[in-house]
mmCIF file of C-alpha atoms in Angstrom:
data_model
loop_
_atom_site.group_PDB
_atom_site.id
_atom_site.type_symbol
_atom_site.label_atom_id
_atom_site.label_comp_id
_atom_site.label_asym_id
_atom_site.label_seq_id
_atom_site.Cartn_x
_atom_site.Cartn_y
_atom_site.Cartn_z
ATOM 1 C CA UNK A 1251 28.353 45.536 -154.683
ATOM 2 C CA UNK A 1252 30.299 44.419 -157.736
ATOM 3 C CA UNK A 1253 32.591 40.833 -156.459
ATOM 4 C CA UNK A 1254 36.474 41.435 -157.342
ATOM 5 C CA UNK A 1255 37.461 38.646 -155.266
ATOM 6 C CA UNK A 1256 36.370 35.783 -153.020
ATOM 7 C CA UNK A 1257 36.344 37.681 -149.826
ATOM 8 C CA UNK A 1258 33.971 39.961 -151.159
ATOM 9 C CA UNK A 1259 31.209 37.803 -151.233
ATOM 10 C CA UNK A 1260 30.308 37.364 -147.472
ATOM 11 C CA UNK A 1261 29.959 41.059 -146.766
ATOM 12 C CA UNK A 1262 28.165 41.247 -150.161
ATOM 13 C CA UNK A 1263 25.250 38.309 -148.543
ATOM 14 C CA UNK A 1264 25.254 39.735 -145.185
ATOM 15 C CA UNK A 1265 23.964 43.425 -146.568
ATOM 16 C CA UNK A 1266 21.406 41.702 -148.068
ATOM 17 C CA UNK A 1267 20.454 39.503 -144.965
ATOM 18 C CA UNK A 1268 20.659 42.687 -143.148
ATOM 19 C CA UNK A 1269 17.677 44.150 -145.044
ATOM 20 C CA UNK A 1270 15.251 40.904 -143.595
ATOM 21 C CA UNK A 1271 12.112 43.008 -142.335
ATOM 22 C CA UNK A 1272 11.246 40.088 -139.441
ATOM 23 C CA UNK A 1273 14.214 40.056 -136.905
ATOM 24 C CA UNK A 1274 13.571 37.122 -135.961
ATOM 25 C CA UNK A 1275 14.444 36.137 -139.664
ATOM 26 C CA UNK A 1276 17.622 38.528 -140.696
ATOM 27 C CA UNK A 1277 18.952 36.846 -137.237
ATOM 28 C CA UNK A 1278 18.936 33.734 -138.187
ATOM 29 C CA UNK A 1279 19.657 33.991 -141.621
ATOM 30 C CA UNK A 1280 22.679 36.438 -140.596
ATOM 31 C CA UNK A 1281 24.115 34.145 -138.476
ATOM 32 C CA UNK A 1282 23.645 30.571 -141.064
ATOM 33 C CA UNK A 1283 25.518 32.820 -143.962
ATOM 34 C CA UNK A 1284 28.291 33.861 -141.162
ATOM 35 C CA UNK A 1285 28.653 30.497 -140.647
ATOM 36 C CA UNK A 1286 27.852 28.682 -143.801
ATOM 37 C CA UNK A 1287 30.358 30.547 -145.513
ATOM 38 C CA UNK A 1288 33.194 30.104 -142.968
ATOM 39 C CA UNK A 1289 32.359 26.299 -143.450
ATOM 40 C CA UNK A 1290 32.961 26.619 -147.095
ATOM 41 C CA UNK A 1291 36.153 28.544 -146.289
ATOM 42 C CA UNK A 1292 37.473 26.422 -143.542
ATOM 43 C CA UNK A 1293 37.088 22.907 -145.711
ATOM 44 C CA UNK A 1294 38.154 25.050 -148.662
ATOM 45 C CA UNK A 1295 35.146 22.987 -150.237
ATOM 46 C CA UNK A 1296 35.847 22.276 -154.034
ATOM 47 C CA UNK A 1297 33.493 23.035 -156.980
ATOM 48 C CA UNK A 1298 33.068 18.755 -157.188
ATOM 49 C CA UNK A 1299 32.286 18.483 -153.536
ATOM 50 C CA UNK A 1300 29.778 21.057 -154.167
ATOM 51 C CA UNK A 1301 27.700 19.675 -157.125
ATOM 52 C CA UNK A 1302 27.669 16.496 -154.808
ATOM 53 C CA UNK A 1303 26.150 18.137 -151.671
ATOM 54 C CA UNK A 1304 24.038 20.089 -153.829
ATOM 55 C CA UNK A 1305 22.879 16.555 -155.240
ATOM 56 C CA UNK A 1306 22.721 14.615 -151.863
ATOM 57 C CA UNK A 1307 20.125 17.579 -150.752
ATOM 58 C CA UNK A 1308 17.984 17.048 -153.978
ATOM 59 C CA UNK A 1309 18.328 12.949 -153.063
ATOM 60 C CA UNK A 1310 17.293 13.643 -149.671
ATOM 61 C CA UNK A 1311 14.036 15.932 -150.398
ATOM 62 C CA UNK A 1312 13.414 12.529 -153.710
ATOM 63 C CA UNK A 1313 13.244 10.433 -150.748
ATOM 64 C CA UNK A 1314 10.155 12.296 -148.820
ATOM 65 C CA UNK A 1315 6.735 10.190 -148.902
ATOM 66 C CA UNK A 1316 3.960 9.527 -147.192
ATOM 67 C CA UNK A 1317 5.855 6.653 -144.365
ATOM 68 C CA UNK A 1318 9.225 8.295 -144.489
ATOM 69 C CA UNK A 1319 11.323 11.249 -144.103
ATOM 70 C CA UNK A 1320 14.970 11.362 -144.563
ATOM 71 C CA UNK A 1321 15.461 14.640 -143.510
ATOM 72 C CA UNK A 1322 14.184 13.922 -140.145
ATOM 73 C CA UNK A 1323 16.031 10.999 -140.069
ATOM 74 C CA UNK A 1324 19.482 12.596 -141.299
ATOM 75 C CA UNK A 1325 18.869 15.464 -138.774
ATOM 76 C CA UNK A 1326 18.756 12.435 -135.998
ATOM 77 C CA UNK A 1327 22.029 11.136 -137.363
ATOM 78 C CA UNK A 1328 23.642 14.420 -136.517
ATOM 79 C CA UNK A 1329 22.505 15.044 -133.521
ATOM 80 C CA UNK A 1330 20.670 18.129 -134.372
ATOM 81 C CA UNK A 1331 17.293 17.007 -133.541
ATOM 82 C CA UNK A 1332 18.903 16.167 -129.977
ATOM 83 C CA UNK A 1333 20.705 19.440 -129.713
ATOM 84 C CA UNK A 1334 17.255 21.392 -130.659
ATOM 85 C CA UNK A 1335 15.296 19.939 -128.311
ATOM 86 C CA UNK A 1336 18.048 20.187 -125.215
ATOM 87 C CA UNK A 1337 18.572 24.354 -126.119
ATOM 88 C CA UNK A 1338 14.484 24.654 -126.127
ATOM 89 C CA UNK A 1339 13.693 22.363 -122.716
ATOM 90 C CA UNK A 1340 14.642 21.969 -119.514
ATOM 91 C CA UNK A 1341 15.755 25.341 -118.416
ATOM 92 C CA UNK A 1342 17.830 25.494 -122.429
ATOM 93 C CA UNK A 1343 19.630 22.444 -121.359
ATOM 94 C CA UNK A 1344 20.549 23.338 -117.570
ATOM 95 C CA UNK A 1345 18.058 20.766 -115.810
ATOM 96 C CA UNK A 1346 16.432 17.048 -117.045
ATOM 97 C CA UNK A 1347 13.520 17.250 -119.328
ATOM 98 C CA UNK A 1348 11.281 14.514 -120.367
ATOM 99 C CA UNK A 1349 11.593 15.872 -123.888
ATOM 100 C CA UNK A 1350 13.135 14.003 -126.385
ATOM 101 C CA UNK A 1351 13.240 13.631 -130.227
ATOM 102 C CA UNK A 1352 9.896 13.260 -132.225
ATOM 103 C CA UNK A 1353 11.195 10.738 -134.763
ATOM 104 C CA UNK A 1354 10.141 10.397 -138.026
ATOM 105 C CA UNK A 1355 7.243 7.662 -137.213
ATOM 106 C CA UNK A 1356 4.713 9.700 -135.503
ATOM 107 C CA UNK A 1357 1.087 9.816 -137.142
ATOM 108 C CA UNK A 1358 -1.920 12.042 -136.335
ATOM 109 C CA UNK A 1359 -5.457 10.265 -135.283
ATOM 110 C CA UNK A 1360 -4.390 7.035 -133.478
ATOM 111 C CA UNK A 1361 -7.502 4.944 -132.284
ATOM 112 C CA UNK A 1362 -8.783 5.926 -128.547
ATOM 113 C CA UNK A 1363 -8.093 3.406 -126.334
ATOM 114 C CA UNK A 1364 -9.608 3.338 -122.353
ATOM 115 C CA UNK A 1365 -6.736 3.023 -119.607
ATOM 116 C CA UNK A 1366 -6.078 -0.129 -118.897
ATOM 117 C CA UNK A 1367 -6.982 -1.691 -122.713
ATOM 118 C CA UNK A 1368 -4.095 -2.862 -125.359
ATOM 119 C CA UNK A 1369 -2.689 -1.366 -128.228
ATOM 120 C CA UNK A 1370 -2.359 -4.183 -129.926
ATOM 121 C CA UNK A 1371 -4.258 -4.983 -133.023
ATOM 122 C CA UNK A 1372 -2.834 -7.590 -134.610
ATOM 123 C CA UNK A 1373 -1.352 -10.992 -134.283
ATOM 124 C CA UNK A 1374 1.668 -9.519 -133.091
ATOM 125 C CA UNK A 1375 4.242 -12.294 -131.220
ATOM 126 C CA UNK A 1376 5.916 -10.831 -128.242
ATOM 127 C CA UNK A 1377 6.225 -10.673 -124.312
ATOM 128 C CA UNK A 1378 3.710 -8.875 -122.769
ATOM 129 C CA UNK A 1379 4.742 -5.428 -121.257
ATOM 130 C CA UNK A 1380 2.595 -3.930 -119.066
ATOM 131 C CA UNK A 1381 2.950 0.122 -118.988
ATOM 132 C CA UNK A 1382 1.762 2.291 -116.381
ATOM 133 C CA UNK A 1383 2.557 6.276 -116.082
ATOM 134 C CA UNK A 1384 1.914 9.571 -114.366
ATOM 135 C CA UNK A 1385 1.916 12.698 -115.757
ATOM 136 C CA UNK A 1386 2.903 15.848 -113.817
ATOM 137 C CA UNK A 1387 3.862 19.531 -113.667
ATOM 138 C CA UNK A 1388 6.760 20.671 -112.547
ATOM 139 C CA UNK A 1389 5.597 21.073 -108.907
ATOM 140 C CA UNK A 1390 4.923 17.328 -108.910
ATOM 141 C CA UNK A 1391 1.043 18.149 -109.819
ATOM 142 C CA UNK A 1392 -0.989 15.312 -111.335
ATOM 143 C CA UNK A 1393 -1.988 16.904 -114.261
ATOM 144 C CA UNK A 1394 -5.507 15.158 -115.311
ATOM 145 C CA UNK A 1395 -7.360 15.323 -118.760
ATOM 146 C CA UNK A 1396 -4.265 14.978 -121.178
ATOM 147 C CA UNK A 1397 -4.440 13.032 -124.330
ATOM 148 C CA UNK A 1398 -1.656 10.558 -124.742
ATOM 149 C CA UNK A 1399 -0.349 9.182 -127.878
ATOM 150 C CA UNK A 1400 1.676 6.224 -127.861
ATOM 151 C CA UNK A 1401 3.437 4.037 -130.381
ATOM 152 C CA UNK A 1402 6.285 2.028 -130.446
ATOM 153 C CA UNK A 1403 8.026 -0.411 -132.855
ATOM 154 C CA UNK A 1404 6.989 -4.398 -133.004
ATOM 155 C CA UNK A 1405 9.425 -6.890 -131.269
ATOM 156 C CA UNK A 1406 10.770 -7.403 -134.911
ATOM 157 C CA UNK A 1407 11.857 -4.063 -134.971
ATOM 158 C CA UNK A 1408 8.885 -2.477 -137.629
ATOM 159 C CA UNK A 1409 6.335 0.255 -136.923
ATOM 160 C CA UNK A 1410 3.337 -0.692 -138.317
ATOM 161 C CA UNK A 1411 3.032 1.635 -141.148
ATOM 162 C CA UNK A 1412 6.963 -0.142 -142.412
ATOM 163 C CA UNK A 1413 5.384 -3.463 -141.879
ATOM 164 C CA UNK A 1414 2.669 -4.790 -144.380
ATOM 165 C CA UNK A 1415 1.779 -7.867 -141.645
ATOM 166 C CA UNK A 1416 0.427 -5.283 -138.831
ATOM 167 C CA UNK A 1417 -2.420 -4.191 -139.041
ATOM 168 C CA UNK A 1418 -3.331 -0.570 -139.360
ATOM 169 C CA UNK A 1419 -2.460 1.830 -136.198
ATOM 170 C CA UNK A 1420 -0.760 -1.545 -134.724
ATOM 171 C CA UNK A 1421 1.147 -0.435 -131.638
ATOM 172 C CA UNK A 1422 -0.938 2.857 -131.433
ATOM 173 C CA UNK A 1423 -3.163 4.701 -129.262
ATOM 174 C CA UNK A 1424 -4.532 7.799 -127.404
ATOM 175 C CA UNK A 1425 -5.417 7.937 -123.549
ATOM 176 C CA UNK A 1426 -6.435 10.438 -121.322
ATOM 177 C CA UNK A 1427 -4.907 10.645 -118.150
ATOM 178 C CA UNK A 1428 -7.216 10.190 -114.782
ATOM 179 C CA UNK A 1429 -7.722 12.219 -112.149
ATOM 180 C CA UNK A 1430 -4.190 11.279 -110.429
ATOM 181 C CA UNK A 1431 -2.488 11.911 -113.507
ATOM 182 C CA UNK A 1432 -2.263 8.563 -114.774
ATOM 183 C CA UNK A 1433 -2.503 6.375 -117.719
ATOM 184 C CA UNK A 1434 -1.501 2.551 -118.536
ATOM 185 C CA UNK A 1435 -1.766 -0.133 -120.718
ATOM 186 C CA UNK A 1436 -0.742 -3.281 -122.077
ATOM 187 C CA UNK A 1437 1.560 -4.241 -125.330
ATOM 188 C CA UNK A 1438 3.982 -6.310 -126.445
ATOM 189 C CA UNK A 1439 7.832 -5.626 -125.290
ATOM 190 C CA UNK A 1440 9.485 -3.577 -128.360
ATOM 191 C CA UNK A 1441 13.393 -4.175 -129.107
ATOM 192 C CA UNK A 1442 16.005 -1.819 -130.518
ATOM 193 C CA UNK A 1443 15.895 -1.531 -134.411
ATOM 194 C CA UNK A 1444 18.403 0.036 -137.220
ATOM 195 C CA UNK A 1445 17.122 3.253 -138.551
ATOM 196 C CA UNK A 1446 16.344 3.280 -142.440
ATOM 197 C CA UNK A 1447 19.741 2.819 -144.398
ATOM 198 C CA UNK A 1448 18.949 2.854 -148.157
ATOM 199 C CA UNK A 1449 19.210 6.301 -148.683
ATOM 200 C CA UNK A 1450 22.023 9.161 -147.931
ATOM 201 C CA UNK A 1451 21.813 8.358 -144.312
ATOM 202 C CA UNK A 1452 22.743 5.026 -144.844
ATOM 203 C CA UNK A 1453 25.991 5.623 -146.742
ATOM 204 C CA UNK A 1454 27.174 8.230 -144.302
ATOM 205 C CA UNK A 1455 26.939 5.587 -141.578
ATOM 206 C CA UNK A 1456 29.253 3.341 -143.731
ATOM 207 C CA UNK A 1457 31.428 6.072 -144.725
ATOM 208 C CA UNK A 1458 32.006 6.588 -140.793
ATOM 209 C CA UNK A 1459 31.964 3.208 -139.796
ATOM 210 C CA UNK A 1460 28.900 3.904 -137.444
ATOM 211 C CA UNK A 1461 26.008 1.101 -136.760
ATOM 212 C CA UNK A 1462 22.814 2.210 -137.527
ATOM 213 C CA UNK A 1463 20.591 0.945 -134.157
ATOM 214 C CA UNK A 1464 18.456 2.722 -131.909
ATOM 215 C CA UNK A 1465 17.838 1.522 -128.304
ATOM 216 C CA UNK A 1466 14.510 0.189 -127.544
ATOM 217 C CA UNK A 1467 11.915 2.723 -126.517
ATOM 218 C CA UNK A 1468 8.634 3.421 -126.148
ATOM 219 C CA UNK A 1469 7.058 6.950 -127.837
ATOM 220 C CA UNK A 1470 5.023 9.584 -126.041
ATOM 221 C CA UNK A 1471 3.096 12.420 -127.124
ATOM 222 C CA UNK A 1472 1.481 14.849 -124.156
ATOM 223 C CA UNK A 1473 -0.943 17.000 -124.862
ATOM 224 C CA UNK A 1474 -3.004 19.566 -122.093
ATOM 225 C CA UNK A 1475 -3.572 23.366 -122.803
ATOM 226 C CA UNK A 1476 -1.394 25.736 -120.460
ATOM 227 C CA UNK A 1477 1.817 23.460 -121.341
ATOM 228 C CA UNK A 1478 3.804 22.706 -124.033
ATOM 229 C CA UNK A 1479 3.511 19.683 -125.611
ATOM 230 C CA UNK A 1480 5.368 17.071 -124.105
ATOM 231 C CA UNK A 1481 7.426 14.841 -126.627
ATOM 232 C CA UNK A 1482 8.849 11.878 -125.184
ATOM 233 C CA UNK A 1483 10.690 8.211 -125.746
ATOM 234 C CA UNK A 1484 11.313 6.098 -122.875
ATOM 235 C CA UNK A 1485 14.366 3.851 -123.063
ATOM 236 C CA UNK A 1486 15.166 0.565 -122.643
ATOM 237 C CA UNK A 1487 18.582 0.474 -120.057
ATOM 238 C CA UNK A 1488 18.890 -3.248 -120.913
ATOM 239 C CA UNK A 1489 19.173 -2.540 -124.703
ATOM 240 C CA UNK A 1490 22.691 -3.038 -125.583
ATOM 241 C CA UNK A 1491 22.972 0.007 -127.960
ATOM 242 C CA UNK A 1492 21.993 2.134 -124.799
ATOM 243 C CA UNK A 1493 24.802 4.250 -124.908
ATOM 244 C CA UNK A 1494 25.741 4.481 -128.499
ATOM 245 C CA UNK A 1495 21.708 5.539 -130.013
ATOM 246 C CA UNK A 1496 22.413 6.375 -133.542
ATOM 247 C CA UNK A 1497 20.090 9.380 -133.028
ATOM 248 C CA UNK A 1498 21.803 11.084 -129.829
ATOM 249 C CA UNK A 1499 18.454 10.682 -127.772
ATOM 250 C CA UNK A 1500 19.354 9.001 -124.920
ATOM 251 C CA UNK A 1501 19.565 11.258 -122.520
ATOM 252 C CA UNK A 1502 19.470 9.862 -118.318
ATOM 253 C CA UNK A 1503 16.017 10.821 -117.751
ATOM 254 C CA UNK A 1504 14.572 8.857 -120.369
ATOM 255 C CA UNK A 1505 16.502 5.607 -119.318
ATOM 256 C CA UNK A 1506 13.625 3.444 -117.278
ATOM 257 C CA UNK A 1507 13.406 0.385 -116.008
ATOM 258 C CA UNK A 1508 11.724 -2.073 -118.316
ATOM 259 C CA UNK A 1509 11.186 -4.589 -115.590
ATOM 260 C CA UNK A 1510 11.324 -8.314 -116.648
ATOM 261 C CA UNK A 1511 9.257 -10.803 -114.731
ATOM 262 C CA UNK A 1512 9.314 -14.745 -114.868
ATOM 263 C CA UNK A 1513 6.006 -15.632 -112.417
ATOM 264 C CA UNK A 1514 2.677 -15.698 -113.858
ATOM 265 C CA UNK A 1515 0.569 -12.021 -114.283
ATOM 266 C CA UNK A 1516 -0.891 -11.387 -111.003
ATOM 267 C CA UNK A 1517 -4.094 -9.592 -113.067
ATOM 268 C CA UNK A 1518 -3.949 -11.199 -116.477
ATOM 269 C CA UNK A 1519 -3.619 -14.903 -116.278
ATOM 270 C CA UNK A 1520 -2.952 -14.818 -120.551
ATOM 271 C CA UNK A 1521 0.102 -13.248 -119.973
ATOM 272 C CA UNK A 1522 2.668 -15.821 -119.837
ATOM 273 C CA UNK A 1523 6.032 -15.373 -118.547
ATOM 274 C CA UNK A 1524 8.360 -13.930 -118.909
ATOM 275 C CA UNK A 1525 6.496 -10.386 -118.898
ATOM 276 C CA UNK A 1526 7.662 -7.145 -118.503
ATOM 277 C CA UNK A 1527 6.215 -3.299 -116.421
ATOM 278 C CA UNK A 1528 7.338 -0.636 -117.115
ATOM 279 C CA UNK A 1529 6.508 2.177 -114.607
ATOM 280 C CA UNK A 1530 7.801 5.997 -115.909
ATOM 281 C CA UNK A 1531 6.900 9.600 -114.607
ATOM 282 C CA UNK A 1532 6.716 12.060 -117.346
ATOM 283 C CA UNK A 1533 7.069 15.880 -116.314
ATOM 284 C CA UNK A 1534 5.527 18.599 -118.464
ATOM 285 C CA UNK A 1535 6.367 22.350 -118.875
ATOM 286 C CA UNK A 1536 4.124 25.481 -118.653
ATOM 287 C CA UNK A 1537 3.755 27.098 -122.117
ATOM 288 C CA UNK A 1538 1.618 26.440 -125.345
ATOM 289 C CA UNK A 1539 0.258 23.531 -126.577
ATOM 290 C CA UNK A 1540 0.755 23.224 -130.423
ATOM 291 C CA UNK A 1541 1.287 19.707 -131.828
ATOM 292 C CA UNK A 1542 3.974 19.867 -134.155
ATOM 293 C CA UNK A 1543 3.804 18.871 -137.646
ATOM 294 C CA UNK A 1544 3.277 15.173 -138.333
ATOM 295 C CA UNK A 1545 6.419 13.722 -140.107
ATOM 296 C CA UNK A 1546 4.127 11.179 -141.889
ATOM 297 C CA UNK A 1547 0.760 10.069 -142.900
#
């Protein structure tokens, strides 16, 4: 098809989407140039703007390595990663889901730990938090034999592989859940932290006047064949950016009750007060379990 004029061009793309052998593919790809180029039209986006976006992406992909990812980070920022996971759990959205975002910390082979031990593997100054959990089906089955990874930021708001004073796989570890479903340990109480912002996600939270803090939480990854993977962060309903997460992933099931407590440790007489439980019920789905792709090293 030979262009004479700018409405040309979309019919033009979409007979060659059309031609996509996988369906799955020419649907999707159908539907982002329907849309992509009504965005264009609708901003009437100039040939300036253009060379800019085109440079941001370039700036974005620069910014890849081995402990970050600003892609995942800028997806956070617009609440895409939210909106992805909502549409694919939880009956697409209808019902609560413990599913939440992965983040752009997660990292592949944390150190076993046995229930009841600490994640904590370096001088790491905090209040004690004491975690135990349950992990069920939908029917309200314990569901035993699951590996758990955890990790969470320090109480200075740094996951360990940001922070050159933690030691390796600080704040890290993998469980397997008992009989009854259960797993627990004990760490150090994590606070709410600002997302990366000295790259392109950074100067779009300027340009809109946006902070750039998450709500304190507590990372879970769930893994036991006949269910999906179960991706999870457990917030903090005392952290004062509860309501306004940079990343959109507060949703009201993952709000739990990080319980403060100022008597001495019933169990562990080296935890001194104030000390904090936290007590959460994850829930998983039926379906396939694939661990997705680690964001970093």
């Amino acid at each position: 098809m030979r262009i004479e004029r700018q409405q040309d061009v979309t019919p033009a793309v979409l007979e060659v989407m059309a031609r996509t052998r996988d369906p799955r593919l020419r649907e999707i790809m159908t539907s982002l140039i329907t849309h992509l180029h009504g965005f264009v039209r609708d901003v009437r986006l100039t040939e300036a703007e253009f060379r800019d976006a085109t440079a941001i992406l370039n700036e974005i992909g620069a910014l890849a390595s081995d402990t970050h990812n600003e892609f995942v980070l800028m997806a956070g920022s617009l609440g895409v990663s939210s909106l992805v996971c909502l549409l694919n759990n939880g009956d697409h959205g209808n019902t609560e889901t413990s599913q939440s975002l992965l983040g752009p910390f997660w990292r592949l082979n944390a150190p076993r730990v046995e229930n009841g031990g600490t994640i904590v593997r370096s001088d790491t100054p905090g209040d004690p938090l004491f975690v135990s959990a349950r992990v069920l089906d939908g029917e309200g089955r314990p569901i035993a034999g699951a590996g758990v990874d955890v990790w969470h930021a320090s109480p200075v708001g740094l996951y360990e592989n940001q922070d050159p004073e933690q030691a390796e796989m600080n704040l890290r570890g993998k469980f397997t859940t008992d009989d009854a479903g259960r797993f627990w340990f004990r760490t150090v109480m994590m606070i709410g932290y600002p997302i990366p912002t000295d790259g392109v996600v950074g100067r779009l939270l300027a340009a809109q006047g946006r902070h750039p803090m998450r709500p304190a939480h507590l990372h879970a990854l769930i893994v036991k064949p006949g269910f999906k993977v179960l991706i999870s962060q457990v917030y903090d309903a005392n952290d004062p950016h509860i309501e306004s997460d940079v990343q959109f992933g507060v949703t009201k099931a993952l709000v739990g009750d990080f319980v403060r407590h100022e008597e001495p440790h019933p169990d562990a007489p080296d935890a001194s007060a104030p000390w904090y439980s936290l007590d959460y019920t994850y829930v998983m789905e039926p379906g396939e379990a694939v661990l997705p792709r680690p964001p970093i090293k």
